[in-house]
Coordinates of C-alpha atoms in Angstrom, one line a residue:
Chain D
X1 CA 0.0 0.0 0.0
X2 CA 1.2 3.5 -0.9
X3 CA 2.0 5.9 1.9
X4 CA -1.1 8.1 1.1
X5 CA -3.4 5.1 1.4
X6 CA -1.9 4.0 4.7
X7 CA -2.3 7.5 6.1
X8 CA -6.0 7.5 5.0
X9 CA -6.7 4.1 6.7
X10 CA -5.0 5.3 9.9
X11 CA -6.9 8.5 9.9
X12 CA -10.3 6.7 9.2
X13 CA -9.6 4.2 12.0
X14 CA -8.8 7.0 14.4
X15 CA -11.8 9.1 13.4
X16 CA -14.2 6.1 13.8
X17 CA -12.7 5.2 17.1
X18 CA -14.0 8.6 18.2
X19 CA -17.2 8.7 16.1
X20 CA -18.7 5.4 17.3
X21 CA -18.5 6.1 21.1
X22 CA -19.8 9.6 20.4
X23 CA -22.8 8.1 18.5
X24 CA -23.5 5.8 21.5
X25 CA -23.6 8.9 23.7
X26 CA -26.0 10.7 21.3
X27 CA -28.2 7.6 21.1
X28 CA -28.4 7.2 24.9
X29 CA -29.1 10.9 25.3
X30 CA -31.9 10.6 22.8
X31 CA -33.5 7.6 24.5
X32 CA -37.1 8.3 25.3
X33 CA -37.1 11.2 22.9
X34 CA -39.0 9.3 20.3
X35 CA -42.3 10.5 21.5
X36 CA -41.1 14.1 21.5
X37 CA -39.9 13.6 17.9
X38 CA -43.5 12.8 17.0
X39 CA -44.7 16.0 18.7
X40 CA -42.7 18.1 16.3
X41 CA -44.1 16.5 13.1
X42 CA -46.0 19.2 11.2
X43 CA -49.8 19.1 11.0
X44 CA -50.9 16.2 8.7
X45 CA -52.7 18.5 6.2
X46 CA -49.6 20.8 5.9
X47 CA -47.2 17.9 5.7
X48 CA -49.0 16.5 2.7
X49 CA -48.3 19.6 0.7
X50 CA -44.6 19.7 1.5
X51 CA -43.5 16.3 0.5
X52 CA -42.6 17.4 -3.1
X53 CA -44.7 14.6 -4.5
X54 CA -43.1 12.0 -2.3
X55 CA -46.1 11.6 0.1
X56 CA -46.1 7.8 -0.5
X57 CA -42.5 7.5 0.5
X58 CA -43.0 9.7 3.6
X59 CA -46.0 7.6 4.5
X60 CA -43.8 4.4 4.2
X61 CA -41.2 5.9 6.4
X62 CA -43.8 7.0 9.0
X63 CA -45.3 3.5 8.8
X64 CA -41.9 2.0 9.7
X65 CA -41.7 4.5 12.6
X66 CA -45.2 3.5 13.7
X67 CA -44.2 -0.2 13.9
X68 CA -41.1 0.8 15.9
X69 CA -43.2 2.9 18.2
X70 CA -45.8 0.2 18.7
X71 CA -43.2 -2.4 19.4
X72 CA -41.2 -0.1 21.7
X73 CA -44.3 0.7 23.8
X74 CA -45.6 -2.8 23.7
X75 CA -42.4 -4.0 25.4
X76 CA -42.3 -0.9 27.6
X77 CA -45.0 1.2 29.3
X78 CA -47.9 0.0 27.0
X79 CA -49.0 3.6 26.6
X80 CA -49.6 4.3 22.9
X81 CA -50.3 8.0 23.2
X82 CA -49.4 8.9 19.6
X83 CA -50.5 5.7 17.8
X84 CA -53.7 7.1 16.4
X85 CA -52.1 10.4 15.3
X86 CA -49.4 8.5 13.5
X87 CA -51.8 6.2 11.7
X88 CA -54.0 9.2 10.8
X89 CA -51.0 11.0 9.4
X90 CA -49.8 8.0 7.4
X91 CA -53.3 7.5 5.9
X92 CA -53.7 11.2 5.1
X93 CA -50.4 11.1 3.2
X94 CA -51.4 7.9 1.4
X95 CA -55.2 7.5 1.5
X96 CA -55.0 4.1 -0.2
X97 CA -52.6 2.5 2.2
X98 CA -55.1 -0.1 3.3
X99 CA -52.8 -2.1 5.6
X100 CA -52.0 1.0 7.6
X101 CA -55.7 1.5 8.3
X102 CA -56.1 -2.3 9.0
X103 CA -53.0 -2.9 11.2
X104 CA -53.4 0.5 12.8
X105 CA -57.0 -0.4 13.7
X106 CA -55.9 -3.7 15.1
X107 CA -53.0 -2.2 17.1
X108 CA -55.4 0.5 18.5
X109 CA -58.2 -2.0 19.4
X110 CA -56.2 -5.0 20.5
X111 CA -53.1 -3.5 22.1
X112 CA -54.2 -0.1 23.2
X113 CA -57.8 -1.1 23.8
X114 CA -58.9 2.2 22.2
X115 CA -61.8 1.0 20.1
X116 CA -63.1 4.5 19.5
X117 CA -59.9 5.5 17.7
X118 CA -59.7 2.1 16.0
X119 CA -63.2 2.5 14.6
X120 CA -62.5 6.1 13.6
X121 CA -59.4 5.1 11.6
X122 CA -61.1 2.1 10.0
X123 CA -64.2 4.2 9.0
X124 CA -61.8 6.7 7.4
X125 CA -60.2 3.9 5.5
X126 CA -63.5 2.3 4.4
X127 CA -64.7 5.7 3.1
X128 CA -61.5 6.1 1.0
X129 CA -61.4 2.5 -0.1
X130 CA -64.9 1.2 -0.5
X131 CA -63.8 -1.8 -2.5
X132 CA -61.7 -3.4 0.3
X133 CA -63.3 -6.0 2.5
X134 CA -60.6 -5.9 5.2
X135 CA -61.8 -2.6 6.7
X136 CA -65.5 -3.3 7.4
X137 CA -64.3 -6.8 8.5
X138 CA -62.0 -5.3 11.1
X139 CA -64.7 -3.0 12.3
X140 CA -66.9 -6.1 12.8
X141 CA -64.1 -7.7 14.8
X142 CA -63.8 -4.6 17.0
X143 CA -67.6 -4.8 17.7
X144 CA -67.4 -8.5 18.4
X145 CA -64.3 -8.4 20.6
X146 CA -64.0 -5.0 22.2
X147 CA -67.6 -4.1 22.4
X148 CA -69.2 -7.5 22.8
X149 CA -71.0 -6.4 26.0
X150 CA -72.6 -3.4 24.4
X151 CA -76.3 -3.9 23.4
X152 CA -76.6 -4.3 19.6
X153 CA -72.9 -4.9 19.0
X154 CA -73.5 -8.3 17.3
X155 CA -76.1 -6.7 15.0
X156 CA -73.6 -3.9 14.1
X157 CA -70.9 -6.4 13.5
X158 CA -73.2 -8.4 11.3
X159 CA -73.9 -5.2 9.3
X160 CA -70.2 -4.5 8.8
X161 CA -69.6 -8.2 7.8
X162 CA -72.3 -7.8 5.3
X163 CA -70.5 -4.8 3.9
X164 CA -67.3 -6.8 3.7
X165 CA -69.0 -9.6 1.9
X166 CA -70.7 -7.1 -0.5
X167 CA -67.4 -5.9 -1.8
X168 CA -67.2 -9.3 -3.6
X169 CA -63.6 -9.7 -2.7
X170 CA -63.9 -11.2 0.8
X171 CA -62.6 -14.8 1.2
X172 CA -65.1 -17.6 1.5
X173 CA -64.6 -18.1 5.3
X174 CA -65.4 -14.4 5.9
X175 CA -68.7 -14.9 4.0
X176 CA -69.5 -18.0 6.1
X177 CA -68.6 -16.2 9.3
X178 CA -71.0 -13.4 8.3
X179 CA -73.7 -15.9 7.7
X180 CA -73.1 -17.8 10.9
X181 CA -73.2 -14.6 13.0
X182 CA -76.4 -13.5 11.4
X183 CA -78.1 -16.9 12.0
X184 CA -76.8 -17.0 15.6
X185 CA -78.5 -13.6 16.3
X186 CA -81.7 -14.5 14.5
X187 CA -80.9 -12.1 11.7
X188 CA -82.3 -14.4 9.0
X189 CA -83.9 -11.6 6.9
X190 CA -80.6 -9.7 6.8
X191 CA -78.7 -12.9 6.0
X192 CA -81.1 -13.8 3.2
X193 CA -80.9 -10.3 1.7
X194 CA -77.1 -10.5 1.9
X195 CA -76.9 -13.8 0.1
X196 CA -79.5 -12.8 -2.5
X197 CA -77.2 -9.8 -3.3
X198 CA -74.2 -12.1 -3.4
X199 CA -76.0 -14.3 -6.0
X200 CA -75.2 -11.4 -8.4
X201 CA -71.5 -11.5 -7.7
X202 CA -69.1 -11.6 -10.6
X203 CA -67.2 -14.4 -8.9
X204 CA -68.6 -17.9 -9.7
X205 CA -67.4 -19.3 -6.4
X206 CA -69.3 -16.6 -4.5
X207 CA -72.4 -17.2 -6.6
X208 CA -72.3 -20.9 -5.8
X209 CA -71.8 -20.2 -2.1
X210 CA -74.8 -17.8 -2.2
X211 CA -77.0 -20.5 -3.7
X212 CA -75.9 -23.0 -1.1
X213 CA -76.5 -20.6 1.7
X214 CA -79.9 -19.6 0.4
X215 CA -80.8 -23.3 0.2
X216 CA -79.6 -23.6 3.9
X217 CA -81.9 -20.7 4.8
X218 CA -84.9 -22.3 3.0
X219 CA -84.2 -25.6 4.9
X220 CA -84.0 -23.8 8.2
X221 CA -87.2 -22.0 7.5
X222 CA -88.9 -25.3 6.6
X223 CA -87.6 -26.9 9.9
X224 CA -89.0 -24.0 11.9
X225 CA -92.4 -24.3 10.2
X226 CA -92.5 -28.0 10.7
X227 CA -91.5 -27.6 14.4
X228 CA -94.4 -25.2 14.8
X229 CA -96.8 -27.7 13.1
X230 CA -95.6 -30.4 15.5
X231 CA -96.3 -28.1 18.5
X232 CA -99.8 -27.4 17.1
X233 CA -100.4 -31.2 16.7
X234 CA -99.3 -31.7 20.4
X235 CA -101.8 -29.0 21.5
X236 CA -104.6 -30.5 19.5
X237 CA -104.0 -34.2 20.1
X238 CA -102.6 -33.9 23.6
X239 CA -99.6 -36.0 22.6
X240 CA -96.5 -35.4 20.5
X241 CA -96.5 -36.8 16.9
X242 CA -94.7 -40.1 16.5
X243 CA -93.6 -39.2 13.0
X244 CA -93.9 -36.3 10.5
X245 CA -96.5 -38.1 8.5
X246 CA -98.8 -37.7 11.5
X247 CA -98.9 -34.0 10.8
X248 CA -100.2 -34.7 7.3
X249 CA -102.7 -37.3 8.5
X250 CA -104.0 -34.7 11.1
X251 CA -104.5 -32.2 8.3
X252 CA -102.1 -29.7 9.9
X253 CA -99.8 -29.6 6.8
X254 CA -100.6 -30.7 3.3
X255 CA -97.4 -32.6 2.8
X256 CA -93.8 -32.9 3.9
X257 CA -91.6 -30.5 1.8
X258 CA -88.9 -32.1 -0.3
X259 CA -85.2 -31.3 0.3
X260 CA -83.7 -30.3 -3.1
X261 CA -80.3 -31.5 -1.8
X262 CA -81.5 -35.1 -1.2
X263 CA -81.8 -35.0 2.6
X264 CA -84.9 -35.5 4.7
X265 CA -86.6 -34.0 7.7
X266 CA -86.5 -35.8 11.0
X267 CA -88.5 -35.4 14.2
X268 CA -86.2 -35.2 17.2
X269 CA -87.4 -36.6 20.6
X270 CA -87.6 -33.1 22.0
X271 CA -90.2 -32.2 19.3
X272 CA -87.9 -30.1 17.1
X273 CA -87.8 -30.9 13.4
X274 CA -84.3 -31.0 11.8
X275 CA -82.9 -31.3 8.3
X276 CA -80.5 -34.2 7.7
X277 CA -78.7 -32.0 5.1
X278 CA -78.0 -29.3 7.7
X279 CA -77.2 -31.8 10.4
X280 CA -74.7 -33.7 8.1
X281 CA -73.0 -30.4 7.3
X282 CA -72.8 -29.4 10.9
X283 CA -71.5 -32.9 11.8
X284 CA -68.7 -32.5 9.2
X285 CA -67.7 -29.1 10.6
X286 CA -67.6 -30.4 14.1
X287 CA -65.6 -33.4 13.1
X288 CA -63.1 -31.2 11.3
X289 CA -62.8 -29.1 14.4
X290 CA -62.1 -32.1 16.5
X291 CA -59.6 -33.6 14.0
X292 CA -57.7 -30.3 14.1
X293 CA -57.6 -30.3 17.9
X294 CA -56.5 -34.0 18.0
X295 CA -53.7 -33.2 15.5
X296 CA -52.6 -30.2 17.7
X297 CA -52.6 -32.4 20.8
X298 CA -50.6 -35.1 19.0
X299 CA -48.0 -32.4 17.9
X300 CA -47.7 -31.1 21.4
X301 CA -47.7 -34.4 23.4
X302 CA -46.5 -36.9 20.9
X303 CA -49.4 -39.2 21.5
X304 CA -53.2 -39.2 20.9
X305 CA -55.4 -38.2 23.9
X306 CA -56.8 -41.2 25.8
X307 CA -60.3 -39.6 25.7
X308 CA -61.8 -36.6 23.9
X309 CA -62.3 -34.9 27.2
X310 CA -58.5 -34.7 27.5
X311 CA -58.5 -32.2 24.7
X312 CA -60.4 -29.8 27.0
X313 CA -58.4 -30.6 30.1
X314 CA -55.0 -30.2 28.3
X315 CA -56.2 -26.7 27.1
X316 CA -55.9 -27.7 23.4
X317 CA -59.6 -27.1 22.8
X318 CA -62.0 -24.9 24.7
X319 CA -64.8 -27.4 24.4
X320 CA -65.5 -30.7 22.8
X321 CA -68.6 -30.4 20.5
X322 CA -71.1 -33.3 20.6
X323 CA -72.6 -34.9 17.5
X324 CA -75.6 -32.9 16.2
X325 CA -77.8 -36.0 15.9
X326 CA -79.6 -36.7 19.2
X327 CA -78.5 -40.0 20.8
X328 CA -75.3 -40.3 18.8
X329 CA -71.8 -40.2 20.1
X330 CA -68.3 -39.9 18.4
X331 CA -66.5 -43.1 17.6
X332 CA -62.9 -42.3 18.7
X333 CA -59.9 -44.6 18.6
X334 CA -57.2 -43.4 21.0
X335 CA -54.5 -45.7 19.4
X336 CA -54.9 -44.1 15.9
X337 CA -56.5 -40.8 16.6
X338 CA -59.3 -41.5 14.1
X339 CA -62.6 -40.0 14.9
X340 CA -65.9 -40.6 13.1
Chain T
X1 CA -34.6 19.1 -39.5
X2 CA -32.4 21.8 -37.9
X3 CA -34.3 21.3 -34.6
X4 CA -33.7 17.6 -34.8
X5 CA -30.0 18.0 -35.5
X6 CA -29.6 20.3 -32.4
X7 CA -31.6 17.7 -30.4
X8 CA -29.4 14.9 -31.5
X9 CA -26.3 16.8 -30.6
X10 CA -27.7 17.8 -27.2
X11 CA -28.6 14.2 -26.5
X12 CA -25.1 13.0 -27.4
X13 CA -23.6 15.7 -25.3
X14 CA -25.8 14.9 -22.3
X15 CA -25.2 11.1 -22.6
X16 CA -21.5 11.8 -22.2
X17 CA -22.1 13.7 -18.9
X18 CA -20.8 11.7 -15.9
X19 CA -23.4 13.2 -13.6
X20 CA -26.0 11.3 -15.5
X21 CA -24.4 8.0 -14.6
X22 CA -23.8 8.9 -11.0
X23 CA -27.5 9.8 -10.7
X24 CA -28.6 6.6 -12.4
X25 CA -26.4 4.6 -10.1
X26 CA -27.9 6.2 -7.0
X27 CA -31.4 5.7 -8.5
X28 CA -30.7 1.9 -9.0
X29 CA -29.2 1.7 -5.5
X30 CA -32.4 3.3 -4.1
X31 CA -34.7 0.9 -6.0
X32 CA -32.7 -2.2 -5.1
X33 CA -32.2 -1.1 -1.5
X34 CA -35.9 -0.5 -0.9
X35 CA -36.4 -4.2 -0.2
X36 CA -34.4 -3.7 3.0
X37 CA -37.1 -1.3 4.3
X38 CA -39.8 -3.8 3.4
X39 CA -38.4 -6.4 5.8
X40 CA -39.7 -4.5 8.8
X41 CA -42.9 -3.2 7.3
X42 CA -45.4 -6.0 8.1
X43 CA -45.9 -7.3 4.5
X44 CA -45.5 -3.9 2.8
X45 CA -42.3 -4.7 0.9
X46 CA -43.8 -4.6 -2.6
X47 CA -45.7 -1.3 -1.8
X48 CA -42.4 0.2 -0.5
X49 CA -40.4 -1.0 -3.5
X50 CA -43.1 0.6 -5.8
X51 CA -43.2 3.8 -3.8
X52 CA -39.4 4.2 -3.8
X53 CA -39.1 3.2 -7.5
X54 CA -41.6 5.9 -8.5
X55 CA -39.9 8.4 -6.1
X56 CA -36.5 7.6 -7.7
X57 CA -37.8 8.2 -11.2
X58 CA -39.2 11.5 -10.1
X59 CA -36.4 12.8 -7.9
X60 CA -33.4 11.6 -10.0
X61 CA -35.3 12.7 -13.2
X62 CA -35.8 16.2 -11.7
X63 CA -32.1 16.4 -10.7
X64 CA -31.1 15.5 -14.2
X65 CA -33.6 18.0 -15.6
X66 CA -32.3 20.7 -13.3
X67 CA -28.5 20.1 -13.5
X68 CA -28.5 19.5 -17.3
X69 CA -31.4 21.8 -18.2
X70 CA -30.3 25.0 -16.4
X71 CA -26.8 24.9 -18.1
X72 CA -28.0 24.0 -21.6
X73 CA -28.1 27.5 -23.2
X74 CA -25.9 29.2 -20.6
X75 CA -23.0 26.8 -21.3
X76 CA -23.1 27.7 -25.0
X77 CA -23.0 31.4 -24.2
X78 CA -20.3 31.0 -21.6
X79 CA -18.0 29.0 -23.8
X80 CA -18.8 31.3 -26.8
X81 CA -19.8 28.2 -28.9
X82 CA -23.2 30.0 -29.4
X83 CA -21.6 32.1 -32.1
X84 CA -20.9 29.1 -34.3
X85 CA -24.5 28.1 -34.0
X86 CA -26.4 31.4 -34.4
X87 CA -24.3 32.5 -37.4
X88 CA -25.8 29.6 -39.3
X89 CA -29.1 30.0 -41.1
X90 CA -31.3 29.0 -38.2
X91 CA -33.8 30.8 -35.9
X92 CA -32.9 31.2 -32.3
X93 CA -36.2 29.4 -31.3
X94 CA -35.0 26.4 -33.2
X95 CA -32.0 26.2 -31.0
X96 CA -34.1 26.4 -27.9
X97 CA -36.5 23.8 -29.1
X98 CA -33.7 21.5 -30.3
X99 CA -31.9 21.8 -26.9
X100 CA -35.2 21.0 -25.1
X101 CA -36.0 18.1 -27.4
X102 CA -32.5 16.6 -26.8
X103 CA -32.9 16.7 -23.1
X104 CA -36.5 15.3 -23.4
X105 CA -35.1 12.4 -25.3
X106 CA -32.5 11.8 -22.6
X107 CA -35.1 11.9 -19.9
X108 CA -37.3 9.5 -21.9
X109 CA -34.3 7.0 -22.0
X110 CA -33.6 7.5 -18.3
X111 CA -37.3 7.1 -17.3
X112 CA -37.8 4.0 -19.4
X113 CA -34.6 2.5 -18.0
X114 CA -35.6 3.1 -14.4
X115 CA -39.2 1.9 -15.0
X116 CA -37.8 -1.3 -16.6
X117 CA -35.4 -1.9 -13.7
X118 CA -38.2 -1.3 -11.2
X119 CA -40.6 -3.6 -13.0
X120 CA -38.0 -6.4 -13.3
X121 CA -37.2 -6.0 -9.6
X122 CA -40.8 -6.0 -8.5
X123 CA -41.5 -9.1 -10.6
X124 CA -38.4 -10.8 -9.2
X125 CA -39.7 -10.2 -5.7
X126 CA -43.0 -11.9 -6.5
X127 CA -45.1 -8.7 -6.9
X128 CA -47.1 -7.6 -9.9
X129 CA -47.2 -4.3 -11.8
X130 CA -50.4 -3.1 -13.3
X131 CA -51.4 -0.4 -15.8
X132 CA -51.6 2.3 -13.1
X133 CA -47.9 1.9 -12.4
X134 CA -47.1 2.8 -16.0
X135 CA -49.6 5.6 -16.0
X136 CA -47.8 7.0 -12.9
X137 CA -44.4 6.7 -14.7
X138 CA -45.9 8.5 -17.8
X139 CA -47.2 11.3 -15.6
X140 CA -43.8 11.6 -13.9
X141 CA -42.2 11.9 -17.3
X142 CA -44.7 14.6 -18.3
X143 CA -43.8 16.4 -15.0
X144 CA -40.1 16.2 -16.0
X145 CA -40.9 17.7 -19.4
X146 CA -42.5 20.6 -17.7
X147 CA -39.6 21.1 -15.2
X148 CA -37.2 20.8 -18.1
X149 CA -39.0 23.6 -20.0
X150 CA -38.7 25.7 -16.9
X151 CA -35.0 24.9 -16.6
X152 CA -34.5 25.8 -20.3
X153 CA -36.3 29.1 -19.8
X154 CA -34.1 30.0 -16.8
X155 CA -31.0 28.8 -18.7
X156 CA -31.6 31.5 -21.3
X157 CA -32.2 34.1 -18.6
X158 CA -29.8 33.5 -15.7
X159 CA -26.8 31.5 -14.4
X160 CA -27.0 27.7 -13.9
X161 CA -26.7 27.9 -10.1
X162 CA -29.4 30.5 -9.7
X163 CA -31.6 28.7 -12.3
X164 CA -31.2 25.4 -10.5
X165 CA -32.2 27.0 -7.2
X166 CA -35.3 28.6 -8.7
X167 CA -36.3 25.4 -10.6
X168 CA -35.9 23.4 -7.4
X169 CA -38.1 25.9 -5.5
X170 CA -40.7 25.7 -8.3
X171 CA -40.6 21.9 -8.0
X172 CA -41.3 22.0 -4.3
X173 CA -43.9 24.8 -4.5
X174 CA -45.5 23.1 -7.5
X175 CA -46.4 20.1 -5.3
X176 CA -47.6 22.4 -2.5
X177 CA -50.1 24.5 -4.5
X178 CA -53.0 22.9 -2.7
X179 CA -52.1 24.9 0.3
X180 CA -53.1 28.1 -1.6
X181 CA -56.6 26.9 -2.2
X182 CA -57.4 24.9 1.0
X183 CA -57.2 28.0 3.2
X184 CA -58.4 28.3 6.8
X185 CA -61.8 29.9 7.3
X186 CA -60.4 33.3 8.4
X187 CA -59.2 33.9 4.9
X188 CA -62.7 33.7 3.4
X189 CA -63.6 36.8 1.5
X190 CA -60.3 38.6 2.0
X191 CA -58.0 40.0 -0.7
X192 CA -55.4 37.4 0.4
X193 CA -57.7 34.7 -0.6
X194 CA -58.1 36.1 -4.1
X195 CA -54.3 36.7 -4.5
X196 CA -53.5 33.1 -3.3
X197 CA -56.2 31.7 -5.6
X198 CA -54.4 33.4 -8.5
X199 CA -51.0 32.0 -7.2
X200 CA -52.7 28.6 -7.2
X201 CA -53.6 28.9 -10.9
X202 CA -50.3 30.5 -12.0
X203 CA -47.8 28.2 -10.4
X204 CA -47.5 24.8 -12.2
X205 CA -49.6 22.4 -10.2
X206 CA -47.3 19.4 -10.1
X207 CA -49.6 17.4 -7.9
X208 CA -51.6 16.8 -11.1
X209 CA -48.9 14.4 -12.1
X210 CA -48.9 12.4 -8.9
X211 CA -50.5 9.0 -9.2
X212 CA -48.0 7.2 -7.0
X213 CA -50.5 6.3 -4.2
X214 CA -52.8 4.5 -6.6
X215 CA -49.9 2.9 -8.4
X216 CA -48.2 1.6 -5.2
X217 CA -51.5 0.3 -3.9
X218 CA -52.5 -1.2 -7.3
X219 CA -55.7 0.9 -7.6
X220 CA -57.0 2.1 -10.9
X221 CA -56.5 5.8 -11.7
X222 CA -59.6 8.0 -11.5
X223 CA -61.3 8.1 -14.9
X224 CA -60.1 10.9 -17.1
X225 CA -57.3 11.9 -14.7
X226 CA -54.4 10.9 -16.8
X227 CA -55.8 12.6 -20.0
X228 CA -56.5 15.9 -18.3
X229 CA -53.1 15.8 -16.5
X230 CA -51.3 15.2 -19.8
X231 CA -53.2 18.1 -21.5
X232 CA -52.3 20.4 -18.5
X233 CA -48.7 19.5 -18.8
X234 CA -48.6 19.9 -22.6
X235 CA -50.1 23.4 -22.5
X236 CA -48.0 24.6 -19.6
X237 CA -44.8 23.2 -21.2
X238 CA -45.6 24.8 -24.6
X239 CA -46.1 28.2 -22.8
X240 CA -42.7 27.9 -21.0
X241 CA -41.0 26.9 -24.3
X242 CA -42.6 29.9 -26.0
X243 CA -41.4 32.2 -23.2
X244 CA -37.9 30.7 -23.4
X245 CA -37.8 31.2 -27.2
X246 CA -38.9 34.9 -26.8
X247 CA -36.4 35.5 -24.0
X248 CA -33.5 34.0 -26.0
X249 CA -34.7 35.9 -29.2
X250 CA -34.3 39.1 -27.3
X251 CA -31.1 38.1 -25.5
X252 CA -27.9 40.1 -26.3
X253 CA -25.3 37.4 -26.7

């Protein structure tokens, strides 16, 4: 190496030997100053005008700061004083930054427990991006989780889920979740209207799903009508009908409706009428749920649980669902983990 | 033909400028380095790459337009090479238009190169690029044409350093014109409101060429937006070039 080069290396080494510790000092002096740094950010409406066309990049940089800020306070004092302001500023700079609304809303609701700010941010996002299903979906989640004790929260959540499904881009499970929530809260009319609209979706899968769900609704309505007819029979005859054909013989109904999906209607011992099509579908869902829990147990413990109740006791599953058909029980083999 | 000959010469001269390659190098580093920011952004890596790619095209394009554009005519006068040109049978406005066209060609090459590099990189990262992204690139190029026209106008009026400062200020102010129209309520009905409204219409509104939010988030551009923005840029650029030609016509060289 030439003499000049050697001098340059020595000088650089000496300089960095001073610069690095000085930087440590500056960093430690600045610790805790992150929040103050946010205080001095210009007003969001002004900032948008002074980014020289780089508002997207400034929004990205602020988003990275927002993640840092959230992580820092999550591990620290759990006070997220500036979280909403940051998300608001990011989304003012880039109004189509959907994930900033979404994750910002999740952070605010789930970590800060500030559902008002979360909903405010998500509503702003939904107004700017009406085609995105994620924003009404997250609003529904806030109503279901943070505001579950509030009267009417489930209905509001169902309404937001309906909006999410109406965008036509929501995944299938969200559409099913919306339908389940509605039926659980006796929102059949709303549910029916939602699926009727979905029948016009551009997506074939969504149209098929809508047809299937409308058929479910028709079967549930038929079950409800037949249950009422059985109650009427009991009132008139003084005894419960032995079979559904008794309702026809007694002239209460003109005939037993046909199930277009090949199932039949059965009279349960408690007097309720059920559709085998719906019960079979429910049984399959419960079986899938149990199989997933068994698999998780096996992964954790290395063996299958001796009984299904062990799933609950070990904390793998919150509850063990029973078969939907009255009088039936699961056939479970603890040596293979197979359940039927 | 004479305009085209000047344009070709200007293009060749600008291509030889080392500053161009330094700027292109930094633009590429910015585009490729943007992935690093994406790692800590909760799944926003492609958005960040798109944002930074468009920002690179805009910022480095403007730097090229400013540094090369503001010295285009001034350099000819300073080095006295202008005499060998204007003694030929050509109008002065042809020189201005030729110089402008040469720089516009250079900017087209730079913009297309950066857009191609960004597209390749985004596809390599598993992202997708839709038509809005290219509309955004086209609008950035149109903005560069306007800025270049401003730089050429100042090049025939003042020194490169002063010209560069003024053009840079116009670039920043051009993106902030919205502030003159979205005034607080206390301005309502005042003379200031009227004056600022005029300022809003006189300054080039560069936010008209900003489609980066839609491009980065893969959203379609508002209907008609691109067409109107292109028309706005064309008319404003034509005005600036006409002013530059008049200024140079009257200039005592």
